[in-house]
């Protein structure tokens, strides 16, 4: 169960950082969907390391190959399998990690759970696993596009640099204009500077990603345990380094009163909507037709390019200083991953909702 | 899928506020477990309305009856079914809601999704559904107790009244000493006053619940999509009115650097542990043996005892003022629900982990 | 997983023979469906013991009560819970079975698996569990009826008395005209005589049930592991005492050649069909629009009203002679159960198929 | 759901006959298991076409490559991905099938369900999909071997040539000594002759495969809907061309009386067993420690090398004569597939059973 995401539109992933390949199988792809390979590759390129001075210097070509489920350019309704062969690994960079545990990384828990681990490049716990999610998300986006649903994420905080405006006040088309993926272009420049500084220090820094889905029809999500925001929260928290999730007014709303944050309905033009959107587009776990928006907290990456005390496999004191090529900040590359998980979740909820009536 | 929670230890719930009964079926209960009915009822009593001046005045007796899966006091390994018959409903209090939508409630989305709804008492969207979760959680707690795992939640914020201490600095045994379920007894008194004031205003207020699990063994949680914190987040976000979830350092940690928040390993006494616990007891999605702690944001309840503008089924302007008996603040009664969801999640993860090796 | 059936239309059951009640929860019921309680009770009556001289003399009233999911006569889209309280149990009849194992019954395997068992009336392994299936099936039939799909089963063999005609040659409306539920009325009389004789001998006898589904649209069933006949086979083999399943030409077809049994397509009236139907209405795991038909083998019931050698809990030699009221032949009462499982399977496949396209 | 098999040990497959590759992902592989690649390839070789004069002349090299989940020869507990690249396809052989439907094949139902289909080599409905099952089954066998469980299948009937002996009376080590995979060597020779004759006629023929599992511990299988034989039946019926499944005495037992077929318990040597095994090693859906045996009916393959009437995409009369390389009889190559599905089912049931107790 642990490597499959979704109920009807389902992505199963595999792959370790320094194994032969990473990839996955997408089941439940709507039959007849045109598979726009250029778009999928372009999404993957957004996640790719080595895009700028503030991401890891690893140069991963990462070309996706589809192995099944497509005929004459259209999805046949059978599973789409895809893979990205691993190349350019420097496994030796990780030799030291074979017998010691990086603080706050998955090294220790994997070893304790499974009895041993593939330590090279972080093995299965590597962020390289998210590559498969971006492919799955890109396929979902193609279907969502036909349904008039869009999903856009952006970096809204790095360290203590916080975007002060709401998503409505921003021009989201500027998100891709800078390396940080922040539509507030001036702040983006400061964020870049901060990340560069952190990198120079051999350190890392966290941040927040905000995501907005527009065009979601009323009715997606299920009562009790399939609430749309619980599905979204589960999706986001499954991304490496994500420590928190909130939607609508989130944690900020707990200090307020019901009379301040209830969204009043209005029936203008024969269509029911709300005057405000503190609910974040979801009421009772079901989409209400307004924009869905949420925020994800990402911690500073655990792997530091500086010395840290730790223990070895036997619990003896040791020291570790990562070599190799690591991101100082996960945010820029996590933006397309957040979008991908959101897209798959929304498509899955859409398909589930088709079964509400005969 | 939407009314079933869990993978191996699975709770399926049913029931509307003013239907015949609410209840559920628990599958995957460990065989031989002694079913302590008094404990289960006592957990249910913690959730019961009418406990104090700051909760709803509804007097719900809520006696749970088990229908199967127990023989001579022990669980047989077959499904446990249980129910609580609904009594003392005042369905007439809800007549007005049949044709108008409460702002920020599930009234509109249920109607839009299903074509109609049982409006009495909120129907399926009523918090009465959580009753079944408390029973499921109580059964899970009985199993966890045998494994040396405890789960404790408490109110850590109401409105802008915030508990300033960490859970380690508090005496959690004081949680049940006051109506708010806040172990900071002085602050609890202020919180009570605030809630009473809010109630007098016909208004509602939100807050935060913190939860701690101790004694969780290393190794629970699965990579990729079964990360332990994603399971917990999904569980919490499925609770009515929950708008956010964070674990470990959560949102507060995003402004910090890796070197500030990495948890250094130590091998004292032949047992590997960490000096700090910013990770919240979970690394790479897998428990590391330290305390697991997380926080849940609860919004102010949508139903107000004051007049609000809204629309009716046809989108025409209308006005609504709830009658009946409603909580001004969800926090006090949500504490046992948070614990219940956490307990079920941890037991499920424990059982899944048994399959890691032959 | 073991007590839930189905993917989208899902039945979860509970209950032991001499527990408080048997019942279940049906999730995924199409919203708006009218719940015809009289029809559901009438289906349950078809399964009821004590209907005739050839079934058990137990007089189980078995009135079903619905607890949720219905409002003003229509299903709300939320879970339907139902229960039948157990009455008229003679638990003392089973005292002897507490410490010895009935040959070929589930007594031994339950004890070995779970460590102990509720021996009264067979506990969870009792055929009383199928009561919940009949309720689930009746709800499914209500939905199928709207879709123009019918499901009819009948007894086609008891002992060595075999109905010689195909289902097309029989008048299936005669099925309910006799206690055996065999539409070949003359043979039915012989079957009744045989069962009476077997009963007098304190023995039991097996047989075959044939089932036909008409009006199934093209396209139900999924490739690979969700083949429609595999779903049906799984459903039937989950019924107590079912030892075999075959569809279309089944085992009889293995001796023939492809040229003899291939179903030739024809395009009369602009509608593609087949001239013959050796395929049993399913090709490549997907319904082709022709009648679906299959056969289920039921073994003679294990519980005999005569003395049999066996062992006790410690493996020592013992002797057992069942007291109480037991069926000499499962067939007559299994007919509605086969129909119920088929109906739920077809509705589930129908709902899954809705997700094939956006 | 349709392309994933299993609950805890889970195989997800993909691939079309003339696509880029076929393969799959195995999740839930026990950590630490040594992955014997030679054994896995040897199992695949048993399924390979072109092994003898009685199978298809296609020469499929079919080398399996593992892409993940293995480190230093042992399974890491993370998903095993594998693939076999498709080579040597003669897609032109299938040009004619693009617009006409082969009788009794999946051509029509796929087209009707999905709106179009990849007709080349049968696309997803090709038996080439079973290649992934054999790999999954081989991995399962490696785990079962450590548990002392073996699975052996053999051809027990081709056309009307039926092996007269029970599996106990046969020397199953002779199964691989002939092309038909029948341990009755003399009958095997006749079967070969029959298949050759059928092939010469451009026709096909069906048969039966018997399978035996030894060493299965008591307790595998779950009550109600997870009965071990229902899991096995579902597994077998998911294999292409399988039309029926029976276990233990199966259909043959329906004519007998309970007193004739009840398996009497015996407690020799402090171990409870049965004197006979009409139950087929499963009682109440749970393994009882005796041998598990079952039989699967395979129809004659639908694709004939002779002319057959049919219709085209528009329902107009047409004619089809397959070119290319097709099996005259599925049995010999289905033997390892039956074993593979049985092995995966038993390992899955074993892992599920681990969760019965804390």
Short mmCIF file of N, CA, C and O in Angstrom, two decimals, chain B residues 183-251:
data_model
loop_
_atom_site.label_atom_id
_atom_site.label_comp_id
_atom_site.label_asym_id
_atom_site.label_seq_id
_atom_site.Cartn_x
_atom_site.Cartn_y
_atom_site.Cartn_z
N UNK B 183 -3.93 21.43 30.11
CA UNK B 183 -3.16 21.10 31.32
C UNK B 183 -2.54 22.33 31.99
O UNK B 183 -2.08 22.23 33.13
N UNK B 184 -2.54 23.46 31.31
CA UNK B 184 -2.11 24.70 31.94
C UNK B 184 -3.36 25.26 32.64
O UNK B 184 -4.17 25.97 32.04
N UNK B 185 -3.47 24.95 33.93
CA UNK B 185 -4.74 25.15 34.62
C UNK B 185 -5.16 26.62 34.67
O UNK B 185 -6.34 26.95 34.55
N UNK B 186 -4.20 27.48 34.84
CA UNK B 186 -4.54 28.91 34.91
C UNK B 186 -5.07 29.41 33.57
O UNK B 186 -6.09 30.10 33.50
N UNK B 187 -4.36 29.04 32.53
CA UNK B 187 -4.82 29.45 31.21
C UNK B 187 -6.18 28.82 30.91
O UNK B 187 -7.04 29.44 30.26
N UNK B 188 -6.36 27.61 31.38
CA UNK B 188 -7.63 26.91 31.15
C UNK B 188 -8.80 27.75 31.66
O UNK B 188 -9.86 27.83 31.02
N UNK B 189 -8.60 28.35 32.81
CA UNK B 189 -9.68 29.17 33.37
C UNK B 189 -9.99 30.35 32.46
O UNK B 189 -11.16 30.69 32.21
N UNK B 190 -8.96 30.97 31.94
CA UNK B 190 -9.17 32.07 31.00
C UNK B 190 -9.86 31.60 29.72
O UNK B 190 -10.72 32.28 29.16
N UNK B 191 -9.44 30.44 29.28
CA UNK B 191 -10.07 29.89 28.06
C UNK B 191 -11.56 29.67 28.29
O UNK B 191 -12.39 29.99 27.44
N UNK B 192 -11.89 29.13 29.45
CA UNK B 192 -13.30 28.90 29.78
C UNK B 192 -14.07 30.21 29.74
O UNK B 192 -15.19 30.27 29.21
N UNK B 193 -13.49 31.25 30.34
CA UNK B 193 -14.15 32.55 30.34
C UNK B 193 -14.38 33.04 28.92
O UNK B 193 -15.45 33.54 28.58
N UNK B 194 -13.36 32.90 28.11
CA UNK B 194 -13.45 33.34 26.72
C UNK B 194 -14.58 32.60 26.00
O UNK B 194 -15.38 33.20 25.28
N UNK B 195 -14.61 31.31 26.19
CA UNK B 195 -15.64 30.52 25.49
C UNK B 195 -17.03 30.92 25.96
O UNK B 195 -17.97 31.05 25.16
N UNK B 196 -17.18 31.14 27.25
CA UNK B 196 -18.48 31.58 27.77
C UNK B 196 -18.90 32.91 27.14
O UNK B 196 -20.06 33.11 26.78
N UNK B 197 -17.93 33.82 27.02
CA UNK B 197 -18.21 35.12 26.43
C UNK B 197 -18.66 34.96 24.99
O UNK B 197 -19.65 35.56 24.55
N UNK B 198 -17.91 34.15 24.27
CA UNK B 198 -18.22 33.90 22.86
C UNK B 198 -19.62 33.30 22.73
O UNK B 198 -20.41 33.67 21.86
N UNK B 199 -19.92 32.39 23.62
CA UNK B 199 -21.23 31.74 23.60
C UNK B 199 -22.34 32.77 23.81
O UNK B 199 -23.37 32.74 23.13
N UNK B 200 -22.11 33.65 24.78
CA UNK B 200 -23.10 34.69 25.06
C UNK B 200 -23.35 35.57 23.84
O UNK B 200 -24.45 36.03 23.60
N UNK B 201 -22.29 35.73 23.06
CA UNK B 201 -22.41 36.55 21.85
C UNK B 201 -23.10 35.80 20.71
O UNK B 201 -23.22 36.34 19.61
N UNK B 202 -23.46 34.54 20.97
CA UNK B 202 -24.02 33.73 19.88
C UNK B 202 -22.99 33.44 18.82
O UNK B 202 -23.29 33.16 17.68
N UNK B 203 -21.75 33.47 19.23
CA UNK B 203 -20.65 33.30 18.27
C UNK B 203 -19.87 32.01 18.60
O UNK B 203 -20.24 31.25 19.51
N UNK B 204 -18.82 31.75 17.85
CA UNK B 204 -17.99 30.56 18.08
C UNK B 204 -16.52 30.97 17.95
O UNK B 204 -16.20 32.03 17.41
N UNK B 205 -15.64 30.08 18.41
CA UNK B 205 -14.22 30.40 18.41
C UNK B 205 -13.40 29.13 18.13
O UNK B 205 -13.84 28.02 18.46
N UNK B 206 -12.22 29.28 17.52
CA UNK B 206 -11.38 28.14 17.17
C UNK B 206 -10.25 27.90 18.15
O UNK B 206 -10.22 28.49 19.24
N UNK B 207 -9.31 27.05 17.76
CA UNK B 207 -8.19 26.75 18.63
C UNK B 207 -7.30 25.66 18.07
O UNK B 207 -7.42 25.27 16.90
N UNK B 208 -6.40 25.22 18.91
CA UNK B 208 -5.42 24.21 18.49
C UNK B 208 -5.38 23.08 19.52
O UNK B 208 -5.47 23.33 20.72
N UNK B 209 -5.27 21.86 19.03
CA UNK B 209 -5.05 20.71 19.91
C UNK B 209 -3.67 20.13 19.62
O UNK B 209 -3.28 19.98 18.45
N UNK B 210 -2.93 19.87 20.68
CA UNK B 210 -1.63 19.22 20.56
C UNK B 210 -1.76 17.77 21.02
O UNK B 210 -2.52 17.49 21.95
N UNK B 211 -1.07 16.87 20.34
CA UNK B 211 -1.16 15.45 20.70
C UNK B 211 0.23 14.84 20.77
O UNK B 211 1.10 15.17 19.94
N UNK B 212 0.44 14.00 21.76
CA UNK B 212 1.74 13.34 21.96
C UNK B 212 1.55 11.84 22.06
O UNK B 212 0.67 11.38 22.80
N UNK B 213 2.38 11.08 21.35
CA UNK B 213 2.39 9.62 21.47
C UNK B 213 3.74 9.19 22.00
O UNK B 213 4.78 9.55 21.43
N UNK B 214 3.72 8.45 23.08
CA UNK B 214 4.96 7.98 23.69
C UNK B 214 5.05 6.46 23.60
O UNK B 214 4.03 5.77 23.60
N UNK B 215 6.27 5.98 23.52
CA UNK B 215 6.47 4.54 23.50
C UNK B 215 6.32 3.90 22.14
O UNK B 215 6.30 2.67 22.02
N UNK B 216 6.22 4.71 21.10
CA UNK B 216 6.10 4.16 19.75
C UNK B 216 7.44 3.53 19.35
O UNK B 216 8.47 4.21 19.38
N UNK B 217 7.45 2.28 18.97
CA UNK B 217 8.72 1.64 18.60
C UNK B 217 9.28 2.20 17.29
O UNK B 217 8.54 2.79 16.50
N UNK B 218 10.55 2.00 17.06
CA UNK B 218 11.18 2.39 15.79
C UNK B 218 10.59 1.55 14.66
O UNK B 218 10.36 0.36 14.85
N UNK B 219 10.35 2.17 13.52
CA UNK B 219 10.01 1.38 12.33
C UNK B 219 8.59 1.50 11.83
O UNK B 219 8.28 0.96 10.76
N UNK B 220 7.72 2.21 12.52
CA UNK B 220 6.34 2.32 12.02
C UNK B 220 6.26 3.39 10.93
O UNK B 220 6.84 4.46 11.05
N UNK B 221 5.46 3.11 9.91
CA UNK B 221 5.34 4.01 8.77
C UNK B 221 6.02 3.39 7.56
O UNK B 221 6.93 2.57 7.71
N UNK B 222 5.56 3.78 6.39
CA UNK B 222 6.07 3.18 5.16
C UNK B 222 6.60 4.29 4.25
O UNK B 222 6.15 5.42 4.32
N UNK B 223 7.53 3.96 3.40
CA UNK B 223 8.11 4.98 2.51
C UNK B 223 7.07 5.52 1.52
O UNK B 223 5.99 4.97 1.40
N UNK B 224 7.45 6.55 0.84
CA UNK B 224 6.65 7.11 -0.25
C UNK B 224 5.27 7.56 0.24
O UNK B 224 5.15 8.61 0.87
N UNK B 225 4.23 6.74 0.02
CA UNK B 225 2.87 7.25 0.26
C UNK B 225 2.26 6.76 1.57
O UNK B 225 1.09 7.03 1.83
N UNK B 226 3.01 6.03 2.35
CA UNK B 226 2.48 5.58 3.65
C UNK B 226 3.27 6.15 4.81
O UNK B 226 3.36 5.53 5.86
N UNK B 227 3.83 7.34 4.59
CA UNK B 227 4.62 7.95 5.66
C UNK B 227 3.75 8.11 6.91
O UNK B 227 2.58 8.50 6.82
N UNK B 228 4.33 7.86 8.06
CA UNK B 228 3.55 7.86 9.29
C UNK B 228 2.89 9.22 9.52
O UNK B 228 1.73 9.29 9.94
N UNK B 229 3.61 10.30 9.26
CA UNK B 229 3.00 11.61 9.49
C UNK B 229 1.92 11.94 8.44
O UNK B 229 1.00 12.70 8.71
N UNK B 230 2.04 11.36 7.26
CA UNK B 230 0.98 11.56 6.26
C UNK B 230 -0.27 10.80 6.68
O UNK B 230 -1.40 11.29 6.51
N UNK B 231 -0.07 9.61 7.25
CA UNK B 231 -1.21 8.86 7.79
C UNK B 231 -1.88 9.64 8.92
O UNK B 231 -3.11 9.72 9.00
N UNK B 232 -1.04 10.21 9.79
CA UNK B 232 -1.59 10.99 10.91
C UNK B 232 -2.29 12.25 10.40
O UNK B 232 -3.38 12.61 10.87
N UNK B 233 -1.68 12.91 9.44
CA UNK B 233 -2.28 14.13 8.90
C UNK B 233 -3.62 13.84 8.25
O UNK B 233 -4.62 14.55 8.46
N UNK B 234 -3.67 12.79 7.47
CA UNK B 234 -4.92 12.37 6.85
C UNK B 234 -5.98 12.09 7.91
O UNK B 234 -7.15 12.50 7.78
N UNK B 235 -5.56 11.43 8.98
CA UNK B 235 -6.49 11.10 10.08
C UNK B 235 -7.05 12.36 10.72
O UNK B 235 -8.27 12.49 10.93
N UNK B 236 -6.19 13.30 11.02
CA UNK B 236 -6.63 14.51 11.73
C UNK B 236 -7.48 15.40 10.83
O UNK B 236 -8.49 15.94 11.25
N UNK B 237 -7.05 15.54 9.58
CA UNK B 237 -7.80 16.41 8.65
C UNK B 237 -9.16 15.83 8.32
O UNK B 237 -10.03 16.52 7.78
N UNK B 238 -9.38 14.56 8.65
CA UNK B 238 -10.71 13.98 8.43
C UNK B 238 -11.67 14.31 9.56
O UNK B 238 -12.86 14.00 9.48
N UNK B 239 -11.17 14.94 10.61
CA UNK B 239 -12.04 15.35 11.72
C UNK B 239 -12.73 16.66 11.34
O UNK B 239 -12.08 17.59 10.84
N UNK B 240 -14.02 16.73 11.60
CA UNK B 240 -14.76 17.96 11.29
C UNK B 240 -14.06 19.20 11.83
O UNK B 240 -13.60 19.19 12.97
N UNK B 241 -13.99 20.24 11.06
CA UNK B 241 -13.50 21.56 11.47
C UNK B 241 -11.98 21.66 11.54
O UNK B 241 -11.45 22.73 11.84
N UNK B 242 -11.27 20.57 11.23
CA UNK B 242 -9.80 20.63 11.25
C UNK B 242 -9.29 21.27 9.96
O UNK B 242 -9.59 20.81 8.87
N UNK B 243 -8.53 22.33 10.10
CA UNK B 243 -8.07 23.09 8.94
C UNK B 243 -6.57 22.96 8.70
O UNK B 243 -6.06 23.48 7.69
N UNK B 244 -5.84 22.37 9.65
CA UNK B 244 -4.40 22.29 9.45
C UNK B 244 -3.78 21.26 10.36
O UNK B 244 -4.33 20.91 11.41
N UNK B 245 -2.63 20.76 9.93
CA UNK B 245 -1.89 19.74 10.67
C UNK B 245 -0.40 20.03 10.52
O UNK B 245 0.06 20.33 9.42
N UNK B 246 0.33 19.92 11.61
CA UNK B 246 1.78 20.02 11.52
C UNK B 246 2.38 19.11 12.59
O UNK B 246 1.78 18.88 13.63
N UNK B 247 3.55 18.55 12.31
CA UNK B 247 4.18 17.68 13.29
C UNK B 247 5.61 18.15 13.50
O UNK B 247 6.19 18.85 12.66
N UNK B 248 6.20 17.73 14.63
CA UNK B 248 7.54 18.20 14.94
C UNK B 248 7.57 19.71 14.95
O UNK B 248 6.65 20.35 15.45
N UNK B 249 8.59 20.28 14.34
CA UNK B 249 8.69 21.74 14.37
C UNK B 249 7.65 22.42 13.48
O UNK B 249 7.38 23.61 13.62
N UNK B 250 7.07 21.68 12.54
CA UNK B 250 5.97 22.18 11.72
C UNK B 250 6.26 23.49 11.00
O UNK B 250 7.39 23.71 10.53
N UNK B 251 5.25 24.36 10.92
CA UNK B 251 5.40 25.63 10.23
C UNK B 251 6.46 26.52 10.88
O UNK B 251 7.13 27.30 10.21
#
